[in-house]
mmCIF file of N, CA, C and O in Angstrom:
data_model
loop_
_atom_site.group_PDB
_atom_site.id
_atom_site.type_symbol
_atom_site.label_atom_id
_atom_site.label_comp_id
_atom_site.label_asym_id
_atom_site.label_seq_id
_atom_site.Cartn_x
_atom_site.Cartn_y
_atom_site.Cartn_z
ATOM 1 N N LEU E 1 76.224 -114.477 193.643
ATOM 2 C CA LEU E 1 76.471 -115.721 192.921
ATOM 3 C C LEU E 1 77.075 -115.431 191.559
ATOM 4 O O LEU E 1 76.827 -114.378 190.961
ATOM 5 N N MET E 2 77.814 -116.382 191.080
ATOM 6 C CA MET E 2 78.492 -116.237 189.793
ATOM 7 C C MET E 2 77.501 -115.981 188.659
ATOM 8 O O MET E 2 77.783 -115.192 187.759
ATOM 9 N N VAL E 3 76.340 -116.605 188.703
ATOM 10 C CA VAL E 3 75.381 -116.438 187.608
ATOM 11 C C VAL E 3 74.916 -114.977 187.513
ATOM 12 O O VAL E 3 74.649 -114.476 186.420
ATOM 13 N N ASN E 4 74.859 -114.296 188.616
ATOM 14 C CA ASN E 4 74.500 -112.878 188.592
ATOM 15 C C ASN E 4 75.593 -112.064 187.894
ATOM 16 O O ASN E 4 75.301 -111.135 187.140
ATOM 17 N N ASN E 5 76.846 -112.426 188.117
ATOM 18 C CA ASN E 5 77.956 -111.748 187.443
ATOM 19 C C ASN E 5 78.004 -112.089 185.958
ATOM 20 O O ASN E 5 78.384 -111.252 185.143
ATOM 21 N N ILE E 6 77.620 -113.308 185.605
ATOM 22 C CA ILE E 6 77.557 -113.696 184.192
ATOM 23 C C ILE E 6 76.522 -112.829 183.478
ATOM 24 O O ILE E 6 76.753 -112.345 182.376
ATOM 25 N N ARG E 7 75.407 -112.609 184.135
ATOM 26 C CA ARG E 7 74.328 -111.789 183.574
ATOM 27 C C ARG E 7 74.804 -110.364 183.307
ATOM 28 O O ARG E 7 74.383 -109.730 182.348
ATOM 29 N N ASP E 8 75.694 -109.866 184.136
ATOM 30 C CA ASP E 8 76.136 -108.470 184.061
ATOM 31 C C ASP E 8 77.478 -108.270 183.359
ATOM 32 O O ASP E 8 78.053 -107.186 183.447
ATOM 33 N N ILE E 9 77.987 -109.256 182.663
ATOM 34 C CA ILE E 9 79.322 -109.148 182.061
ATOM 35 C C ILE E 9 79.450 -107.905 181.172
ATOM 36 O O ILE E 9 80.396 -107.139 181.299
ATOM 37 N N GLU E 10 78.504 -107.707 180.286
ATOM 38 C CA GLU E 10 78.614 -106.589 179.339
ATOM 39 C C GLU E 10 78.579 -105.234 180.046
ATOM 40 O O GLU E 10 79.394 -104.354 179.747
ATOM 41 N N THR E 11 77.662 -105.058 180.978
ATOM 42 C CA THR E 11 77.584 -103.767 181.674
ATOM 43 C C THR E 11 78.776 -103.569 182.608
ATOM 44 O O THR E 11 79.243 -102.443 182.771
ATOM 45 N N ASP E 12 79.261 -104.649 183.187
ATOM 46 C CA ASP E 12 80.445 -104.541 184.048
ATOM 47 C C ASP E 12 81.681 -104.144 183.238
ATOM 48 O O ASP E 12 82.518 -103.374 183.708
ATOM 49 N N LYS E 13 81.802 -104.671 182.022
ATOM 50 C CA LYS E 13 82.927 -104.284 181.153
ATOM 51 C C LYS E 13 82.866 -102.783 180.858
ATOM 52 O O LYS E 13 83.880 -102.091 180.921
ATOM 53 N N LEU E 14 81.663 -102.311 180.539
ATOM 54 C CA LEU E 14 81.496 -100.888 180.227
ATOM 55 C C LEU E 14 81.827 -100.003 181.429
ATOM 56 O O LEU E 14 82.335 -98.901 181.272
ATOM 57 N N ALA E 15 81.529 -100.506 182.619
ATOM 58 C CA ALA E 15 81.786 -99.741 183.844
ATOM 59 C C ALA E 15 83.186 -99.997 184.401
ATOM 60 O O ALA E 15 83.521 -99.525 185.479
ATOM 61 N N SER E 16 83.977 -100.763 183.678
ATOM 62 C CA SER E 16 85.337 -101.131 184.099
ATOM 63 C C SER E 16 85.361 -101.871 185.436
ATOM 64 O O SER E 16 86.299 -101.727 186.218
ATOM 65 N N LYS E 17 84.328 -102.659 185.693
ATOM 66 C CA LYS E 17 84.291 -103.501 186.889
ATOM 67 C C LYS E 17 84.900 -104.856 186.518
ATOM 68 O O LYS E 17 84.384 -105.543 185.645
ATOM 69 N N ASN E 18 85.976 -105.202 187.152
ATOM 70 C CA ASN E 18 86.655 -106.456 186.837
ATOM 71 C C ASN E 18 86.211 -107.571 187.772
ATOM 72 O O ASN E 18 86.949 -108.006 188.646
ATOM 73 N N THR E 19 84.993 -108.062 187.556
ATOM 74 C CA THR E 19 84.521 -109.202 188.322
ATOM 75 C C THR E 19 85.191 -110.461 187.768
ATOM 76 O O THR E 19 85.786 -110.436 186.681
ATOM 77 N N LEU E 20 85.075 -111.551 188.498
ATOM 78 C CA LEU E 20 85.663 -112.802 188.039
ATOM 79 C C LEU E 20 85.051 -113.220 186.697
ATOM 80 O O LEU E 20 85.756 -113.703 185.810
ATOM 81 N N ALA E 21 83.760 -112.998 186.534
ATOM 82 C CA ALA E 21 83.095 -113.344 185.278
ATOM 83 C C ALA E 21 83.636 -112.516 184.115
ATOM 84 O O ALA E 21 83.807 -113.033 183.007
ATOM 85 N N VAL E 22 83.921 -111.248 184.341
ATOM 86 C CA VAL E 22 84.490 -110.397 183.293
ATOM 87 C C VAL E 22 85.884 -110.889 182.929
ATOM 88 O O VAL E 22 86.237 -110.992 181.749
ATOM 89 N N ILE E 23 86.671 -111.219 183.920
ATOM 90 C CA ILE E 23 88.046 -111.676 183.681
ATOM 91 C C ILE E 23 88.058 -113.009 182.931
ATOM 92 O O ILE E 23 88.822 -113.186 181.979
ATOM 93 N N LEU E 24 87.199 -113.936 183.346
ATOM 94 C CA LEU E 24 87.174 -115.264 182.720
ATOM 95 C C LEU E 24 86.493 -115.269 181.361
ATOM 96 O O LEU E 24 86.838 -116.073 180.499
ATOM 97 N N GLY E 25 85.501 -114.427 181.191
ATOM 98 C CA GLY E 25 84.677 -114.467 179.986
ATOM 99 C C GLY E 25 83.453 -115.319 180.241
ATOM 100 O O GLY E 25 83.395 -116.108 181.184
ATOM 101 N N LYS E 26 82.433 -115.149 179.395
ATOM 102 C CA LYS E 26 81.148 -115.806 179.631
ATOM 103 C C LYS E 26 81.241 -117.331 179.655
ATOM 104 O O LYS E 26 80.693 -117.974 180.542
ATOM 105 N N LYS E 27 81.941 -117.903 178.705
ATOM 106 C CA LYS E 27 82.000 -119.369 178.615
ATOM 107 C C LYS E 27 82.688 -119.981 179.838
ATOM 108 O O LYS E 27 82.152 -120.891 180.470
ATOM 109 N N ALA E 28 83.867 -119.487 180.182
ATOM 110 C CA ALA E 28 84.602 -120.027 181.327
ATOM 111 C C ALA E 28 83.857 -119.748 182.637
ATOM 112 O O ALA E 28 83.833 -120.604 183.529
ATOM 113 N N ALA E 29 83.237 -118.581 182.751
ATOM 114 C CA ALA E 29 82.479 -118.256 183.960
ATOM 115 C C ALA E 29 81.277 -119.183 184.105
ATOM 116 O O ALA E 29 80.943 -119.607 185.214
ATOM 117 N N THR E 30 80.650 -119.501 182.995
ATOM 118 C CA THR E 30 79.510 -120.435 183.025
ATOM 119 C C THR E 30 79.963 -121.809 183.490
ATOM 120 O O THR E 30 79.310 -122.440 184.327
ATOM 121 N N TYR E 31 81.086 -122.284 182.972
ATOM 122 C CA TYR E 31 81.592 -123.595 183.393
ATOM 123 C C TYR E 31 82.009 -123.596 184.863
ATOM 124 O O TYR E 31 81.784 -124.588 185.569
ATOM 125 N N LEU E 32 82.577 -122.506 185.322
ATOM 126 C CA LEU E 32 82.934 -122.405 186.735
ATOM 127 C C LEU E 32 81.674 -122.423 187.604
ATOM 128 O O LEU E 32 81.632 -123.092 188.635
ATOM 129 N N PHE E 33 80.644 -121.714 187.172
ATOM 130 C CA PHE E 33 79.369 -121.728 187.894
ATOM 131 C C PHE E 33 78.825 -123.151 187.973
ATOM 132 O O PHE E 33 78.380 -123.602 189.035
ATOM 133 N N LEU E 34 78.855 -123.858 186.854
ATOM 134 C CA LEU E 34 78.350 -125.237 186.844
ATOM 135 C C LEU E 34 79.160 -126.131 187.779
ATOM 136 O O LEU E 34 78.600 -126.976 188.478
ATOM 137 N N LEU E 35 80.464 -125.943 187.789
ATOM 138 C CA LEU E 35 81.312 -126.701 188.722
ATOM 139 C C LEU E 35 80.891 -126.420 190.160
ATOM 140 O O LEU E 35 80.766 -127.344 190.969
ATOM 141 N N MET E 36 80.628 -125.157 190.457
ATOM 142 C CA MET E 36 80.269 -124.789 191.829
ATOM 143 C C MET E 36 78.914 -125.345 192.253
ATOM 144 O O MET E 36 78.713 -125.621 193.433
ATOM 145 N N ILE E 37 77.968 -125.502 191.323
ATOM 146 C CA ILE E 37 76.675 -126.043 191.745
ATOM 147 C C ILE E 37 76.635 -127.564 191.709
ATOM 148 O O ILE E 37 75.789 -128.170 192.354
ATOM 149 N N TRP E 38 77.561 -128.200 190.966
ATOM 150 C CA TRP E 38 77.578 -129.663 190.910
ATOM 151 C C TRP E 38 78.559 -130.299 191.887
ATOM 152 O O TRP E 38 78.373 -131.449 192.288
ATOM 153 N N LEU E 39 79.588 -129.596 192.287
ATOM 154 C CA LEU E 39 80.584 -130.142 193.214
ATOM 155 C C LEU E 39 79.977 -130.637 194.536
ATOM 156 O O LEU E 39 80.383 -131.698 195.026
ATOM 157 N N PRO E 40 79.014 -129.958 195.119
ATOM 158 C CA PRO E 40 78.428 -130.473 196.367
ATOM 159 C C PRO E 40 77.841 -131.875 196.251
ATOM 160 O O PRO E 40 77.804 -132.618 197.229
ATOM 161 N N PHE E 41 77.426 -132.272 195.058
ATOM 162 C CA PHE E 41 76.870 -133.621 194.904
ATOM 163 C C PHE E 41 77.973 -134.676 194.910
ATOM 164 O O PHE E 41 77.741 -135.814 195.331
ATOM 165 N N GLY E 42 79.163 -134.317 194.466
ATOM 166 C CA GLY E 42 80.307 -135.212 194.609
ATOM 167 C C GLY E 42 80.665 -135.395 196.074
ATOM 168 O O GLY E 42 80.951 -136.502 196.533
ATOM 169 N N ILE E 43 80.621 -134.314 196.815
ATOM 170 C CA ILE E 43 80.875 -134.377 198.255
ATOM 171 C C ILE E 43 79.786 -135.183 198.952
ATOM 172 O O ILE E 43 80.059 -136.005 199.822
ATOM 173 N N LEU E 44 78.556 -134.963 198.518
ATOM 174 C CA LEU E 44 77.427 -135.686 199.109
ATOM 175 C C LEU E 44 77.560 -137.199 198.901
ATOM 176 O O LEU E 44 77.169 -137.978 199.781
ATOM 177 N N ALA E 45 78.124 -137.608 197.780
ATOM 178 C CA ALA E 45 78.295 -139.041 197.522
ATOM 179 C C ALA E 45 79.142 -139.698 198.616
ATOM 180 O O ALA E 45 78.859 -140.825 199.032
ATOM 181 N N PHE E 46 80.164 -138.995 199.104
ATOM 182 C CA PHE E 46 80.976 -139.541 200.199
ATOM 183 C C PHE E 46 80.176 -139.599 201.503
ATOM 184 O O PHE E 46 80.308 -140.549 202.271
ATOM 185 N N PHE E 47 79.349 -138.586 201.747
ATOM 186 C CA PHE E 47 78.496 -138.606 202.937
ATOM 187 C C PHE E 47 77.540 -139.800 202.897
ATOM 188 O O PHE E 47 77.308 -140.448 203.907
ATOM 189 N N VAL E 48 77.004 -140.082 201.720
ATOM 190 C CA VAL E 48 76.044 -141.187 201.584
ATOM 191 C C VAL E 48 76.708 -142.519 201.909
ATOM 192 O O VAL E 48 76.077 -143.400 202.495
ATOM 193 N N LEU E 49 77.980 -142.663 201.562
ATOM 194 C CA LEU E 49 78.695 -143.906 201.891
ATOM 195 C C LEU E 49 78.784 -144.109 203.401
ATOM 196 O O LEU E 49 78.693 -145.232 203.888
ATOM 197 N N LEU E 50 78.957 -143.023 204.141
ATOM 198 C CA LEU E 50 79.079 -143.112 205.598
ATOM 199 C C LEU E 50 77.729 -143.048 206.308
ATOM 200 O O LEU E 50 77.517 -143.723 207.311
ATOM 201 N N TYR E 51 76.859 -142.212 205.799
ATOM 202 C CA TYR E 51 75.549 -141.971 206.427
ATOM 203 C C TYR E 51 74.473 -142.039 205.350
ATOM 204 O O TYR E 51 74.129 -141.022 204.728
ATOM 205 N N PRO E 52 73.913 -143.216 205.089
ATOM 206 C CA PRO E 52 72.967 -143.392 203.981
ATOM 207 C C PRO E 52 71.763 -142.444 203.999
ATOM 208 O O PRO E 52 71.241 -142.098 202.939
ATOM 209 N N ALA E 53 71.333 -141.997 205.157
ATOM 210 C CA ALA E 53 70.169 -141.111 205.215
ATOM 211 C C ALA E 53 70.439 -139.753 204.564
ATOM 212 O O ALA E 53 69.498 -139.040 204.204
ATOM 213 N N THR E 54 71.696 -139.406 204.380
ATOM 214 C CA THR E 54 72.004 -138.124 203.741
ATOM 215 C C THR E 54 71.679 -138.138 202.242
ATOM 216 O O THR E 54 71.777 -137.117 201.576
ATOM 217 N N MET E 55 71.241 -139.284 201.745
ATOM 218 C CA MET E 55 70.809 -139.401 200.360
ATOM 219 C C MET E 55 69.681 -138.415 200.041
ATOM 220 O O MET E 55 69.454 -138.073 198.880
ATOM 221 N N LEU E 56 69.014 -137.949 201.073
ATOM 222 C CA LEU E 56 67.960 -136.941 200.884
ATOM 223 C C LEU E 56 68.486 -135.721 200.126
ATOM 224 O O LEU E 56 67.732 -135.057 199.409
ATOM 225 N N GLY E 57 69.748 -135.437 200.273
ATOM 226 C CA GLY E 57 70.351 -134.285 199.601
ATOM 227 C C GLY E 57 70.259 -134.355 198.084
ATOM 228 O O GLY E 57 70.250 -133.324 197.404
ATOM 229 N N PHE E 58 70.170 -135.555 197.547
ATOM 230 C CA PHE E 58 70.084 -135.692 196.092
ATOM 231 C C PHE E 58 68.748 -135.207 195.535
ATOM 232 O O PHE E 58 68.623 -134.996 194.333
ATOM 233 N N LEU E 59 67.767 -134.999 196.398
ATOM 234 C CA LEU E 59 66.505 -134.412 195.942
ATOM 235 C C LEU E 59 66.716 -133.002 195.392
ATOM 236 O O LEU E 59 65.941 -132.527 194.568
ATOM 237 N N THR E 60 67.776 -132.370 195.814
ATOM 238 C CA THR E 60 68.098 -131.020 195.351
ATOM 239 C C THR E 60 68.396 -130.998 193.854
ATOM 240 O O THR E 60 68.320 -129.946 193.217
ATOM 241 N N LEU E 61 68.701 -132.141 193.293
ATOM 242 C CA LEU E 61 68.931 -132.213 191.847
ATOM 243 C C LEU E 61 67.712 -131.749 191.054
ATOM 244 O O LEU E 61 67.840 -131.304 189.916
ATOM 245 N N LEU E 62 66.542 -131.835 191.677
ATOM 246 C CA LEU E 62 65.324 -131.369 191.010
ATOM 247 C C LEU E 62 65.366 -129.867 190.746
ATOM 248 O O LEU E 62 64.611 -129.367 189.907
ATOM 249 N N LEU E 63 66.227 -129.148 191.434
ATOM 250 C CA LEU E 63 66.420 -127.720 191.188
ATOM 251 C C LEU E 63 67.690 -127.445 190.380
ATOM 252 O O LEU E 63 67.730 -126.520 189.565
ATOM 253 N N VAL E 64 68.715 -128.242 190.598
ATOM 254 C CA VAL E 64 70.007 -128.005 189.949
ATOM 255 C C VAL E 64 69.990 -128.393 188.473
ATOM 256 O O VAL E 64 70.582 -127.696 187.641
ATOM 257 N N ILE E 65 69.313 -129.455 188.130
ATOM 258 C CA ILE E 65 69.262 -129.872 186.722
ATOM 259 C C ILE E 65 68.604 -128.802 185.845
ATOM 260 O O ILE E 65 69.171 -128.410 184.816
ATOM 261 N N PRO E 66 67.411 -128.290 186.223
ATOM 262 C CA PRO E 66 66.841 -127.215 185.399
ATOM 263 C C PRO E 66 67.725 -125.966 185.351
ATOM 264 O O PRO E 66 67.846 -125.331 184.297
ATOM 265 N N ALA E 67 68.371 -125.630 186.468
ATOM 266 C CA ALA E 67 69.262 -124.466 186.485
ATOM 267 C C ALA E 67 70.416 -124.671 185.507
ATOM 268 O O ALA E 67 70.814 -123.732 184.805
ATOM 269 N N THR E 68 70.925 -125.883 185.436
ATOM 270 C CA THR E 68 72.015 -126.202 184.510
ATOM 271 C C THR E 68 71.578 -126.030 183.063
ATOM 272 O O THR E 68 72.268 -125.397 182.259
ATOM 273 N N VAL E 69 70.433 -126.586 182.739
ATOM 274 C CA VAL E 69 69.919 -126.486 181.367
ATOM 275 C C VAL E 69 69.678 -125.025 180.984
ATOM 276 O O VAL E 69 70.061 -124.583 179.894
ATOM 277 N N ILE E 70 69.077 -124.275 181.895
ATOM 278 C CA ILE E 70 68.771 -122.874 181.594
ATOM 279 C C ILE E 70 70.039 -122.059 181.410
ATOM 280 O O ILE E 70 70.141 -121.269 180.473
ATOM 281 N N VAL E 71 71.022 -122.228 182.295
ATOM 282 C CA VAL E 71 72.245 -121.416 182.180
ATOM 283 C C VAL E 71 73.013 -121.756 180.898
ATOM 284 O O VAL E 71 73.660 -120.882 180.316
ATOM 285 N N LEU E 72 72.927 -122.978 180.438
ATOM 286 C CA LEU E 72 73.617 -123.358 179.201
ATOM 287 C C LEU E 72 72.910 -122.862 177.946
ATOM 288 O O LEU E 72 73.536 -122.723 176.897
ATOM 289 N N THR E 73 71.604 -122.589 178.057
ATOM 290 C CA THR E 73 70.838 -122.174 176.882
ATOM 291 C C THR E 73 70.310 -120.746 176.975
ATOM 292 O O THR E 73 69.631 -120.293 176.048
ATOM 293 N N ALA E 74 70.605 -120.046 178.047
ATOM 294 C CA ALA E 74 70.041 -118.714 178.293
ATOM 295 C C ALA E 74 70.416 -117.716 177.200
ATOM 296 O O ALA E 74 71.565 -117.650 176.774
ATOM 297 N N LYS E 75 69.424 -116.968 176.804
ATOM 298 C CA LYS E 75 69.635 -115.917 175.810
ATOM 299 C C LYS E 75 69.363 -114.530 176.403
ATOM 300 O O LYS E 75 69.812 -113.532 175.863
ATOM 301 N N THR E 76 68.620 -114.491 177.513
ATOM 302 C CA THR E 76 68.247 -113.202 178.098
ATOM 303 C C THR E 76 68.640 -113.148 179.574
ATOM 304 O O THR E 76 68.857 -114.184 180.214
ATOM 305 N N ALA E 77 68.676 -111.934 180.095
ATOM 306 C CA ALA E 77 68.992 -111.735 181.517
ATOM 307 C C ALA E 77 67.896 -112.329 182.398
ATOM 308 O O ALA E 77 68.181 -112.823 183.490
ATOM 309 N N LYS E 78 66.650 -112.305 181.936
ATOM 310 C CA LYS E 78 65.543 -112.873 182.722
ATOM 311 C C LYS E 78 65.763 -114.349 183.013
ATOM 312 O O LYS E 78 65.452 -114.832 184.098
ATOM 313 N N GLU E 79 66.280 -115.057 182.044
ATOM 314 C CA GLU E 79 66.541 -116.484 182.234
ATOM 315 C C GLU E 79 67.613 -116.700 183.302
ATOM 316 O O GLU E 79 67.508 -117.614 184.123
ATOM 317 N N LEU E 80 68.634 -115.853 183.302
ATOM 318 C CA LEU E 80 69.690 -115.986 184.298
ATOM 319 C C LEU E 80 69.201 -115.592 185.694
ATOM 320 O O LEU E 80 69.686 -116.118 186.694
ATOM 321 N N ILE E 81 68.218 -114.696 185.761
ATOM 322 C CA ILE E 81 67.614 -114.363 187.058
ATOM 323 C C ILE E 81 66.876 -115.583 187.606
ATOM 324 O O ILE E 81 66.931 -115.872 188.803
ATOM 325 N N LEU E 82 66.209 -116.332 186.729
ATOM 326 C CA LEU E 82 65.551 -117.574 187.148
ATOM 327 C C LEU E 82 66.583 -118.573 187.675
ATOM 328 O O LEU E 82 66.352 -119.238 188.686
ATOM 329 N N VAL E 83 67.737 -118.660 187.022
ATOM 330 C CA VAL E 83 68.808 -119.547 187.492
ATOM 331 C C VAL E 83 69.291 -119.107 188.867
ATOM 332 O O VAL E 83 69.552 -119.940 189.742
ATOM 333 N N LEU E 84 69.383 -117.809 189.067
ATOM 334 C CA LEU E 84 69.781 -117.275 190.379
ATOM 335 C C LEU E 84 68.799 -117.719 191.457
ATOM 336 O O LEU E 84 69.201 -118.161 192.538
ATOM 337 N N LYS E 85 67.513 -117.642 191.155
ATOM 338 C CA LYS E 85 66.485 -118.082 192.114
ATOM 339 C C LYS E 85 66.580 -119.584 192.371
ATOM 340 O O LYS E 85 66.537 -120.029 193.526
ATOM 341 N N LEU E 86 66.693 -120.360 191.303
ATOM 342 C CA LEU E 86 66.792 -121.815 191.456
ATOM 343 C C LEU E 86 68.020 -122.210 192.276
ATOM 344 O O LEU E 86 67.952 -123.102 193.117
ATOM 345 N N THR E 87 69.125 -121.534 192.027
ATOM 346 C CA THR E 87 70.357 -121.833 192.753
ATOM 347 C C THR E 87 70.224 -121.492 194.231
ATOM 348 O O THR E 87 70.688 -122.243 195.095
ATOM 349 N N SER E 88 69.574 -120.388 194.527
ATOM 350 C CA SER E 88 69.365 -120.004 195.924
ATOM 351 C C SER E 88 68.495 -121.027 196.648
ATOM 352 O O SER E 88 68.808 -121.449 197.765
ATOM 353 N N PHE E 89 67.404 -121.423 196.006
ATOM 354 C CA PHE E 89 66.542 -122.442 196.613
ATOM 355 C C PHE E 89 67.262 -123.779 196.734
ATOM 356 O O PHE E 89 67.089 -124.506 197.710
ATOM 357 N N ALA E 90 68.081 -124.105 195.742
ATOM 358 C CA ALA E 90 68.831 -125.368 195.779
ATOM 359 C C ALA E 90 69.824 -125.381 196.935
ATOM 360 O O ALA E 90 69.968 -126.399 197.617
ATOM 361 N N ALA E 91 70.489 -124.271 197.181
ATOM 362 C CA ALA E 91 71.445 -124.206 198.296
ATOM 363 C C ALA E 91 70.727 -124.406 199.627
ATOM 364 O O ALA E 91 71.213 -125.143 200.500
ATOM 365 N N LEU E 92 69.584 -123.763 199.779
ATOM 366 C CA LEU E 92 68.806 -123.923 201.012
ATOM 367 C C LEU E 92 68.306 -125.363 201.149
ATOM 368 O O LEU E 92 68.437 -125.977 202.217
ATOM 369 N N ALA E 93 67.772 -125.912 200.078
ATOM 370 C CA ALA E 93 67.253 -127.279 200.114
ATOM 371 C C ALA E 93 68.365 -128.290 200.387
ATOM 372 O O ALA E 93 68.168 -129.262 201.128
ATOM 373 N N TYR E 94 69.528 -128.068 199.806
ATOM 374 C CA TYR E 94 70.674 -128.961 200.026
ATOM 375 C C TYR E 94 71.059 -128.961 201.506
ATOM 376 O O TYR E 94 71.230 -130.017 202.116
ATOM 377 N N ALA E 95 71.176 -127.778 202.074
ATOM 378 C CA ALA E 95 71.568 -127.667 203.493
ATOM 379 C C ALA E 95 70.533 -128.326 204.395
ATOM 380 O O ALA E 95 70.886 -129.079 205.316
ATOM 381 N N LEU E 96 69.265 -128.061 204.141
ATOM 382 C CA LEU E 96 68.208 -128.631 204.987
ATOM 383 C C LEU E 96 68.108 -130.148 204.833
ATOM 384 O O LEU E 96 67.936 -130.862 205.828
ATOM 385 N N SER E 97 68.223 -130.639 203.611
ATOM 386 C CA SER E 97 68.110 -132.090 203.407
ATOM 387 C C SER E 97 69.326 -132.826 203.966
ATOM 388 O O SER E 97 69.191 -133.911 204.524
ATOM 389 N N LEU E 98 70.501 -132.235 203.834
ATOM 390 C CA LEU E 98 71.698 -132.847 204.429
ATOM 391 C C LEU E 98 71.585 -132.852 205.946
ATOM 392 O O LEU E 98 71.868 -133.867 206.601
ATOM 393 N N ALA E 99 71.117 -131.752 206.510
ATOM 394 C CA ALA E 99 70.928 -131.681 207.963
ATOM 395 C C ALA E 99 69.888 -132.696 208.424
ATOM 396 O O ALA E 99 70.068 -133.359 209.455
ATOM 397 N N ALA E 100 68.798 -132.832 207.657
ATOM 398 C CA ALA E 100 67.759 -133.808 208.017
ATOM 399 C C ALA E 100 68.325 -135.228 207.968
ATOM 400 O O ALA E 100 68.051 -136.047 208.861
ATOM 401 N N GLY E 101 69.122 -135.530 206.952
ATOM 402 C CA GLY E 101 69.733 -136.857 206.856
ATOM 403 C C GLY E 101 70.657 -137.136 208.018
ATOM 404 O O GLY E 101 70.654 -138.234 208.592
ATOM 405 N N LEU E 102 71.472 -136.150 208.393
ATOM 406 C CA LEU E 102 72.363 -136.337 209.543
ATOM 407 C C LEU E 102 71.570 -136.454 210.841
ATOM 408 O O LEU E 102 71.948 -137.215 211.733
ATOM 409 N N PHE E 103 70.491 -135.714 210.942
ATOM 410 C CA PHE E 103 69.635 -135.811 212.131
ATOM 411 C C PHE E 103 69.060 -137.223 212.261
ATOM 412 O O PHE E 103 69.050 -137.797 213.347
ATOM 413 N N ILE E 104 68.611 -137.769 211.153
ATOM 414 C CA ILE E 104 68.057 -139.135 211.161
ATOM 415 C C ILE E 104 69.125 -140.143 211.612
ATOM 416 O O ILE E 104 68.836 -141.051 212.393
ATOM 417 N N VAL E 105 70.335 -139.972 211.144
ATOM 418 C CA VAL E 105 71.419 -140.899 211.479
ATOM 419 C C VAL E 105 71.782 -140.820 212.960
ATOM 420 O O VAL E 105 71.976 -141.834 213.618
ATOM 421 N N PHE E 106 71.898 -139.604 213.482
ATOM 422 C CA PHE E 106 72.431 -139.439 214.822
ATOM 423 C C PHE E 106 71.383 -139.374 215.924
ATOM 424 O O PHE E 106 71.727 -139.452 217.114
ATOM 425 N N PHE E 107 70.119 -139.216 215.568
ATOM 426 C CA PHE E 107 69.101 -139.127 216.617
ATOM 427 C C PHE E 107 68.023 -140.086 216.289
ATOM 428 O O PHE E 107 67.256 -140.622 216.458
#
């Protein structure tokens, strides 16, 4: 995940590893990460228009909002590791809740 690369920007620079986060810099990489975790909710809004039960996917915001706040205010690598965990759980929860919503609609 991008947040893991953001955490390692300084050590990656020293090791001459040109990850996307190193190339973009911390600020731009952080904004790209935020775009990547918030974009699925824009997509979900279209699903909700067609299949209202997919609204369950918005429960994932309970994980994405704290991850957003932490990544914007993080001062230590430990905080970014927490964001990595929250993002992983959010991706799983998003997939399961979207699948559950579609299951309700079609079955």
